Amino acid sequence: DVTMALSSSDTGEGTVSPAALTFGSGDSTWNVDQAVTVTGVDDNSIDGDVAYTIVTGAASSSDGNYNGLAVADVTATNDDDDSAGVTVGAISGDTNEGGATATFNVRLTSDPTGDVTMALSSSDTGEGTVSPAALTFGSGDSTWNVDQAVTVTGVDDSTMDGDLAYTIRTGAASSSVTTASTGTLRAR
């Protein structure tokens, strides 16, 4: 038999299966193609297309003609499908002048290379306020893709002004991620 080990030079970008190929001696399998599956890994990082190698180990066999025979490695590329972005969830409802609150969640769409901070503000603080004033998402840790809750609270302005719409603004992020997402709320 002739056996060759297979491995990936970067398992964070791609994996290979099976871990070894064996071609039988003295039977009909020595000249039969064997399938090798290379699978790209979604790393959630904006790292561009990354080349890596499927490393084929030297052949191992009791046949001296094959034992130690070098086998060419195979180059593969993991195409990057990640992009910077912010997901703003749906608001839970309306606020009112009695102090009723509404919430929505914000998270990033990919793992940033640095911490991302974005300011939050109300277009009319006489109708509604927002808390917290800023959101921070960590890079290289487990917080970048965790929903962060934002609370919007209605304000009693002592004016009979009916239902008024106002907007909660998400400011430009202090990292490479930017957004112009806004949501409109009605104050009752």
Coordinates of N, CA and C in Angstrom, one line a residue:
D1 N 0.8 -1.2 0.0 CA 0.0 0.0 0.0 C 0.9 1.3 0.0
V2 N 0.3 2.3 -0.6 CA 1.0 3.6 -0.6 C 0.0 4.6 0.1
T3 N 0.6 5.3 1.2 CA -0.3 6.2 2.0 C 0.4 7.6 2.0
M4 N -0.5 8.6 1.8 CA -0.1 10.0 1.9 C -1.0 10.8 2.8
A5 N -0.3 11.5 3.8 CA -1.1 12.3 4.7 C -1.5 13.6 4.0
L6 N -2.6 14.2 4.4 CA -3.1 15.4 3.9 C -3.4 16.4 5.1
S7 N -3.1 17.6 4.9 CA -3.4 18.6 6.0 C -3.5 20.0 5.3
S8 N -4.1 20.9 6.1 CA -4.2 22.3 5.6 C -3.1 23.2 6.3
S9 N -2.5 24.1 5.6 CA -1.5 25.0 6.2 C -2.2 26.0 7.0
D10 N -3.5 26.2 6.9 CA -4.3 27.2 7.7 C -5.7 26.8 7.9
T11 N -5.9 26.1 9.0 CA -7.2 25.5 9.3 C -8.3 26.6 9.6
G12 N -7.8 27.8 9.8 CA -8.7 29.0 10.0 C -9.3 29.4 8.7
E13 N -8.7 29.0 7.6 CA -9.2 29.4 6.3 C -9.8 28.2 5.5
G14 N -9.3 27.0 5.7 CA -9.8 25.9 5.0 C -9.3 24.6 5.6
T15 N -10.2 23.5 5.4 CA -9.9 22.2 6.0 C -9.8 21.2 4.8
V16 N -9.3 20.0 5.1 CA -9.2 19.0 4.0 C -9.7 17.7 4.6
S17 N -10.3 16.9 3.8 CA -10.8 15.6 4.2 C -10.7 14.7 3.0
P18 N -10.3 13.4 3.2 CA -9.8 12.8 4.4 C -8.4 13.3 4.8
A19 N -8.0 12.8 6.0 CA -6.6 13.2 6.5 C -5.5 12.4 5.8
A20 N -5.9 11.3 5.1 CA -4.9 10.5 4.4 C -5.5 9.8 3.2
L21 N -4.7 9.5 2.2 CA -5.1 8.7 1.1 C -4.3 7.4 1.1
T22 N -5.0 6.3 0.8 CA -4.2 5.0 0.7 C -4.6 4.3 -0.6
F23 N -3.6 4.0 -1.4 CA -3.7 3.3 -2.6 C -3.3 1.8 -2.4
G24 N -4.1 0.9 -2.7 CA -3.8 -0.5 -2.5 C -2.8 -1.1 -3.4
S25 N -2.0 -2.1 -3.0 CA -1.1 -2.8 -3.8 C -1.6 -4.1 -4.2
G26 N -1.4 -4.6 -5.4 CA -1.8 -5.9 -5.8 C -3.3 -6.0 -6.0
D27 N -4.0 -4.9 -6.0 CA -5.5 -5.0 -6.3 C -5.8 -3.9 -7.3
S28 N -7.1 -3.7 -7.5 CA -7.5 -2.8 -8.5 C -7.7 -1.3 -8.0
T29 N -7.2 -1.0 -6.8 CA -7.4 0.4 -6.4 C -6.1 1.3 -6.5
W30 N -5.0 0.7 -7.0 CA -3.8 1.5 -7.1 C -3.9 2.6 -8.1
N31 N -4.8 2.5 -9.1 CA -4.9 3.5 -10.2 C -6.2 4.1 -10.2
V32 N -7.0 4.1 -9.1 CA -8.3 4.7 -9.0 C -8.2 6.1 -8.3
D33 N -8.7 7.1 -9.0 CA -8.8 8.4 -8.4 C -9.5 8.4 -7.1
Q34 N -9.0 9.2 -6.1 CA -9.7 9.3 -4.8 C -10.1 10.7 -4.6
A35 N -11.2 11.0 -4.1 CA -11.8 12.3 -3.9 C -11.2 12.9 -2.6
V36 N -10.8 14.2 -2.7 CA -10.3 15.0 -1.6 C -11.2 16.2 -1.5
T37 N -11.8 16.4 -0.4 CA -12.7 17.6 -0.2 C -12.0 18.7 0.6
V38 N -11.9 19.9 0.0 CA -11.4 21.1 0.6 C -12.5 22.0 0.9
T39 N -12.7 22.4 2.2 CA -13.8 23.2 2.6 C -13.3 24.5 3.2
G40 N -13.8 25.6 2.6 CA -13.5 27.0 3.2 C -14.1 27.2 4.5
V41 N -13.5 28.0 5.4 CA -14.0 28.3 6.7 C -14.4 29.7 6.7
D42 N -15.6 29.9 7.2 CA -16.2 31.3 7.4 C -15.6 31.8 8.7
D43 N -14.7 32.8 8.6 CA -14.0 33.3 9.8 C -14.5 34.6 10.4
N44 N -15.6 35.1 9.8 CA -16.2 36.4 10.2 C -15.3 37.6 10.3
S45 N -14.1 37.5 9.6 CA -13.2 38.6 9.6 C -13.1 39.1 8.2
I46 N -12.9 40.4 8.1 CA -12.7 41.1 6.8 C -11.2 41.0 6.5
D47 N -10.8 39.9 6.0 CA -9.4 39.7 5.8 C -9.0 39.5 4.3
G48 N -10.0 39.7 3.4 CA -9.7 39.5 2.0 C -9.6 38.0 1.6
D49 N -9.4 37.7 0.4 CA -9.2 36.4 -0.1 C -7.9 35.9 0.4
V50 N -7.8 34.7 1.1 CA -6.6 34.2 1.7 C -6.2 32.9 1.0
A51 N -5.0 32.9 0.5 CA -4.4 31.6 0.0 C -3.9 30.8 1.1
Y52 N -4.0 29.5 0.9 CA -3.5 28.5 1.9 C -3.1 27.3 1.1
T53 N -2.5 26.3 1.7 CA -2.0 25.1 1.0 C -2.5 23.9 1.6
I54 N -2.9 22.9 0.7 CA -3.2 21.6 1.1 C -1.9 20.8 1.0
V55 N -1.4 20.5 2.2 CA 0.0 19.9 2.3 C -0.2 18.4 2.1
T56 N 0.5 17.9 1.1 CA 0.5 16.4 0.9 C 1.8 15.9 1.4
G57 N 1.8 15.0 2.4 CA 3.0 14.4 2.9 C 3.6 13.5 1.9
A58 N 4.9 13.2 2.2 CA 5.6 12.3 1.3 C 5.0 10.9 1.4
A59 N 5.0 10.2 0.4 CA 4.4 8.8 0.3 C 5.1 7.9 1.3
S60 N 4.3 7.1 1.9 CA 4.8 6.1 2.9 C 4.4 4.7 2.3
S61 N 5.4 3.8 2.1 CA 5.1 2.5 1.5 C 6.3 1.6 1.8
S62 N 5.9 0.3 1.8 CA 7.0 -0.7 1.9 C 7.7 -0.9 0.5
D63 N 7.1 -0.3 -0.5 CA 7.6 -0.4 -1.9 C 8.6 0.8 -2.0
G64 N 9.9 0.4 -2.2 CA 10.9 1.4 -2.2 C 10.8 2.4 -3.4
N65 N 10.1 2.1 -4.4 CA 9.8 3.0 -5.5 C 8.9 4.2 -5.1
Y66 N 8.1 3.9 -4.1 CA 7.1 5.0 -3.6 C 7.5 5.6 -2.3
N67 N 8.1 4.8 -1.4 CA 8.4 5.3 -0.1 C 9.2 6.6 -0.1
G68 N 8.7 7.6 0.5 CA 9.4 8.9 0.6 C 9.2 9.8 -0.7
L69 N 8.4 9.3 -1.7 CA 8.2 10.0 -2.9 C 7.5 11.3 -2.5
A70 N 8.1 12.5 -3.0 CA 7.4 13.8 -2.8 C 6.2 13.9 -3.7
V71 N 5.2 14.5 -3.1 CA 3.9 14.7 -3.8 C 3.6 16.2 -3.8
A72 N 3.2 16.7 -4.9 CA 3.0 18.2 -5.0 C 1.9 18.6 -4.0
D73 N 2.1 19.8 -3.4 CA 1.0 20.4 -2.6 C 0.0 21.1 -3.5
V74 N -1.1 21.4 -3.0 CA -2.2 22.0 -3.8 C -2.5 23.4 -3.1
T75 N -2.5 24.4 -3.9 CA -2.8 25.8 -3.4 C -4.3 26.0 -3.6
A76 N -4.9 26.6 -2.5 CA -6.3 26.9 -2.5 C -6.5 28.3 -2.0
T77 N -7.6 28.9 -2.3 CA -7.9 30.3 -1.9 C -9.3 30.3 -1.2
N78 N -9.4 30.8 0.0 CA -10.7 31.0 0.7 C -11.2 32.4 0.3
D79 N -12.2 32.5 -0.5 CA -12.8 33.8 -0.9 C -13.5 34.4 0.3
D80 N -13.2 35.6 0.6 CA -13.8 36.3 1.7 C -15.2 36.8 1.4
D81 N -16.1 36.5 2.3 CA -17.5 36.9 2.1 C -18.0 37.9 3.1
D82 N -17.0 38.4 4.0 CA -17.4 39.3 5.1 C -17.3 40.7 4.7
S83 N -18.1 41.6 5.2 CA -18.0 43.0 5.0 C -18.4 43.7 6.2
A84 N -17.9 44.9 6.4 CA -18.3 45.8 7.5 C -19.7 46.2 7.5
G85 N -20.4 46.1 8.6 CA -21.8 46.6 8.6 C -22.4 46.5 10.0
V86 N -23.5 47.2 10.1 CA -24.2 47.2 11.4 C -25.6 46.8 11.2
T87 N -26.1 45.9 12.0 CA -27.5 45.5 12.0 C -28.3 46.2 13.1
V88 N -29.3 46.9 12.7 CA -30.2 47.6 13.7 C -31.5 46.8 13.6
G89 N -31.9 46.3 14.8 CA -33.1 45.5 14.9 C -34.3 46.4 14.9
A90 N -35.5 45.8 14.8 CA -36.8 46.5 14.9 C -37.0 47.1 16.3
I91 N -37.7 48.2 16.3 CA -38.0 48.8 17.6 C -39.2 48.0 18.2
S92 N -39.3 47.9 19.5 CA -40.3 47.1 20.2 C -41.7 47.8 20.2
G93 N -41.7 49.1 19.9 CA -43.0 49.8 20.0 C -42.8 51.3 20.0
D94 N -43.8 52.0 20.5 CA -43.8 53.5 20.5 C -43.5 53.9 22.0
T95 N -43.0 55.1 22.1 CA -42.9 55.7 23.4 C -44.1 56.6 23.6
N96 N -44.2 57.2 24.9 CA -45.3 58.2 25.1 C -44.8 59.1 26.2
E97 N -45.6 60.2 26.4 CA -45.2 61.2 27.3 C -45.3 60.8 28.8
G98 N -45.8 59.6 29.0 CA -45.9 59.1 30.3 C -44.6 58.4 30.7
G99 N -43.6 58.4 29.8 CA -42.3 57.8 30.1 C -42.2 56.3 29.6
A100 N -43.1 55.9 28.8 CA -43.1 54.6 28.2 C -41.8 54.4 27.4
T101 N -41.2 53.2 27.4 CA -40.0 53.0 26.7 C -40.2 52.0 25.6
A102 N -39.2 52.0 24.7 CA -39.2 51.1 23.6 C -37.7 50.7 23.4
T103 N -37.4 49.5 22.9 CA -36.0 49.1 22.8 C -35.8 48.5 21.4
F104 N -34.5 48.5 21.0 CA -34.1 47.9 19.8 C -32.7 47.4 20.0
N105 N -32.2 46.5 19.2 CA -30.8 45.9 19.3 C -29.9 46.3 18.2
V106 N -28.7 46.4 18.5 CA -27.7 46.7 17.4 C -26.5 45.7 17.6
R107 N -26.0 45.3 16.4 CA -24.8 44.4 16.5 C -24.0 44.6 15.1
L108 N -22.8 44.1 15.1 CA -22.0 44.2 13.9 C -22.2 43.0 13.1
T109 N -21.8 43.1 11.8 CA -22.0 41.9 10.9 C -20.7 41.1 10.7
S110 N -19.6 41.7 11.1 CA -18.3 41.0 11.0 C -17.4 41.4 12.2
D111 N -16.4 40.6 12.4 CA -15.4 40.8 13.5 C -14.5 42.0 13.1
P112 N -14.5 43.1 13.8 CA -13.7 44.2 13.4 C -12.2 44.0 13.8
T113 N -11.3 44.8 13.2 CA -9.9 44.7 13.5 C -9.5 45.6 14.7
G114 N -10.5 46.5 15.1 CA -10.3 47.3 16.3 C -11.6 47.5 16.9
D115 N -11.7 48.0 18.1 CA -12.9 48.3 18.8 C -13.8 49.3 18.0
V116 N -15.1 49.1 18.0 CA -16.0 49.9 17.2 C -16.9 50.6 18.2
T117 N -16.9 51.9 18.2 CA -17.8 52.7 19.0 C -18.7 53.6 18.2
M118 N -20.0 53.6 18.5 CA -20.9 54.5 17.7 C -21.8 55.3 18.7
A119 N -21.9 56.5 18.5 CA -22.8 57.4 19.3 C -24.2 57.2 18.9
L120 N -25.1 57.4 19.9 CA -26.6 57.4 19.7 C -27.1 58.7 20.1
S121 N -28.1 59.2 19.4 CA -28.7 60.5 19.8 C -30.2 60.5 19.3
S122 N -30.9 61.4 19.9 CA -32.3 61.6 19.6 C -32.4 62.9 18.7
S123 N -33.2 62.9 17.7 CA -33.4 64.1 16.9 C -34.2 65.2 17.7
D124 N -34.9 64.7 18.7 CA -35.8 65.7 19.5 C -35.8 65.2 21.0
T125 N -34.9 65.7 21.8 CA -34.8 65.2 23.2 C -36.0 65.8 24.0
G126 N -36.8 66.7 23.5 CA -38.0 67.1 24.1 C -39.1 66.1 24.0
E127 N -39.0 65.1 23.1 CA -40.0 64.1 22.8 C -39.5 62.7 23.3
G128 N -38.2 62.5 23.1 CA -37.7 61.2 23.5 C -36.2 61.2 23.7
T129 N -35.7 60.4 24.6 CA -34.2 60.3 24.9 C -33.8 58.9 24.6
V130 N -32.5 58.7 24.4 CA -31.9 57.4 24.1 C -30.8 57.0 25.1
S131 N -30.7 55.8 25.5 CA -29.7 55.3 26.4 C -29.3 53.9 26.0
P132 N -28.0 53.6 26.0 CA -26.9 54.5 26.3 C -26.6 55.5 25.2
A133 N -25.7 56.4 25.5 CA -25.3 57.5 24.6 C -24.4 56.9 23.5
A134 N -23.8 55.8 23.8 CA -22.8 55.2 22.8 C -22.8 53.7 23.0
L135 N -22.5 52.9 22.0 CA -22.3 51.5 22.0 C -20.8 51.2 21.6
T136 N -20.2 50.2 22.3 CA -18.9 49.8 22.0 C -18.9 48.3 21.7
F137 N -18.3 47.9 20.6 CA -18.2 46.5 20.3 C -16.7 46.1 20.3
G138 N -16.3 45.1 20.9 CA -14.9 44.7 21.0 C -14.4 44.0 19.7
S139 N -13.1 44.0 19.5 CA -12.5 43.3 18.3 C -11.8 42.1 18.9
G140 N -11.9 41.0 18.1 CA -11.2 39.8 18.4 C -11.7 39.1 19.6
D141 N -12.9 39.5 20.1 CA -13.5 38.8 21.2 C -14.9 38.4 20.9
S142 N -15.7 38.0 21.9 CA -17.0 37.5 21.6 C -18.1 38.6 21.7
T143 N -17.7 39.9 21.7 CA -18.8 40.9 21.9 C -19.2 41.5 20.6
W144 N -18.4 41.4 19.5 CA -18.7 42.1 18.3 C -20.1 41.6 17.7
N145 N -20.5 40.4 17.9 CA -21.7 39.9 17.2 C -22.8 39.7 18.2
V146 N -22.7 40.3 19.4 CA -23.7 40.2 20.5 C -24.6 41.4 20.4
D147 N -26.0 41.1 20.4 CA -26.9 42.3 20.4 C -26.7 43.1 21.6
Q148 N -26.6 44.5 21.4 CA -26.6 45.4 22.5 C -27.9 46.2 22.4
A149 N -28.6 46.2 23.6 CA -29.9 46.8 23.7 C -29.8 48.3 23.8
V150 N -30.7 49.0 23.1 CA -30.8 50.5 23.2 C -32.2 50.8 23.7
T151 N -32.3 51.6 24.7 CA -33.6 52.0 25.3 C -34.0 53.4 24.9
V152 N -35.2 53.6 24.4 CA -35.7 54.9 24.0 C -36.8 55.2 25.0
T153 N -36.8 56.4 25.6 CA -37.8 56.8 26.6 C -38.5 58.0 26.2
G154 N -39.9 58.0 26.3 CA -40.7 59.2 26.0 C -40.5 60.2 27.0
V155 N -40.6 61.5 26.6 CA -40.5 62.7 27.5 C -41.8 63.4 27.6
D156 N -42.3 63.8 28.8 CA -43.4 64.6 28.9 C -43.0 66.1 28.7
D157 N -43.5 66.7 27.7 CA -43.1 68.1 27.4 C -44.2 69.1 27.8
S158 N -45.2 68.6 28.5 CA -46.3 69.5 29.0 C -47.0 70.3 27.9
T159 N -46.8 69.9 26.7 CA -47.5 70.6 25.6 C -48.4 69.7 24.9
M160 N -49.6 70.2 24.6 CA -50.6 69.4 23.9 C -50.3 69.4 22.4
D161 N -49.3 68.6 22.0 CA -48.8 68.6 20.6 C -49.2 67.4 19.8
G162 N -49.9 66.5 20.4 CA -50.3 65.2 19.6 C -49.1 64.3 19.4
D163 N -49.3 63.3 18.6 CA -48.2 62.3 18.3 C -47.2 63.0 17.4
L164 N -45.9 63.0 17.8 CA -44.8 63.5 17.1 C -43.8 62.5 16.8
A165 N -43.3 62.4 15.6 CA -42.2 61.5 15.2 C -40.9 62.1 15.5
Y166 N -40.0 61.3 16.0 CA -38.6 61.7 16.2 C -37.7 60.5 15.8
T167 N -36.4 60.7 15.6 CA -35.5 59.7 15.1 C -34.4 59.5 16.1
I168 N -34.0 58.2 16.2 CA -32.8 57.8 17.0 C -31.8 57.6 16.0
R169 N -30.7 58.4 16.1 CA -29.6 58.4 15.1 C -28.5 57.5 15.6
T170 N -27.9 56.7 14.8 CA -26.7 56.0 15.1 C -25.6 56.7 14.3
G171 N -24.6 57.2 15.1 CA -23.6 58.0 14.5 C -22.6 57.2 13.8
A172 N -21.7 57.8 13.0 CA -20.6 57.1 12.3 C -19.7 56.4 13.4
A173 N -19.4 55.2 13.1 CA -18.5 54.4 14.0 C -17.1 54.9 14.0
S174 N -16.5 54.8 15.1 CA -15.1 55.3 15.3 C -14.1 54.4 14.7
S175 N -14.5 53.2 14.2 CA -13.6 52.3 13.5 C -13.9 52.4 12.0
S176 N -13.5 51.3 11.3 CA -13.7 51.3 9.8 C -15.2 51.1 9.4
V177 N -16.0 50.8 10.4 CA -17.5 50.5 10.1 C -18.2 51.8 10.2
T178 N -19.1 52.1 9.2 CA -19.9 53.3 9.3 C -21.4 52.9 9.0
T179 N -22.3 53.7 9.4 CA -23.7 53.4 9.2 C -24.5 54.7 9.2
A180 N -25.6 54.6 8.4 CA -26.5 55.8 8.4 C -27.9 55.3 8.8
S181 N -28.0 54.2 9.5 CA -29.3 53.6 9.9 C -30.0 54.5 10.9
T182 N -31.3 54.7 10.7 CA -32.1 55.4 11.6 C -33.4 54.8 11.8
G183 N -34.0 55.0 12.9 CA -35.4 54.5 13.1 C -36.3 55.6 13.5
T184 N -37.5 55.6 13.1 CA -38.5 56.7 13.4 C -39.4 56.2 14.5
L185 N -39.6 57.0 15.5 CA -40.5 56.6 16.6 C -41.6 57.7 16.7
R186 N -42.8 57.3 17.2 CA -43.8 58.3 17.5 C -43.9 58.5 19.0
A187 N -43.9 59.7 19.4 CA -44.2 60.1 20.8 C -45.7 60.3 20.9
R188 N -46.3 59.6 22.0 CA -47.7 59.8 22.2 C -48.0 60.5 23.4

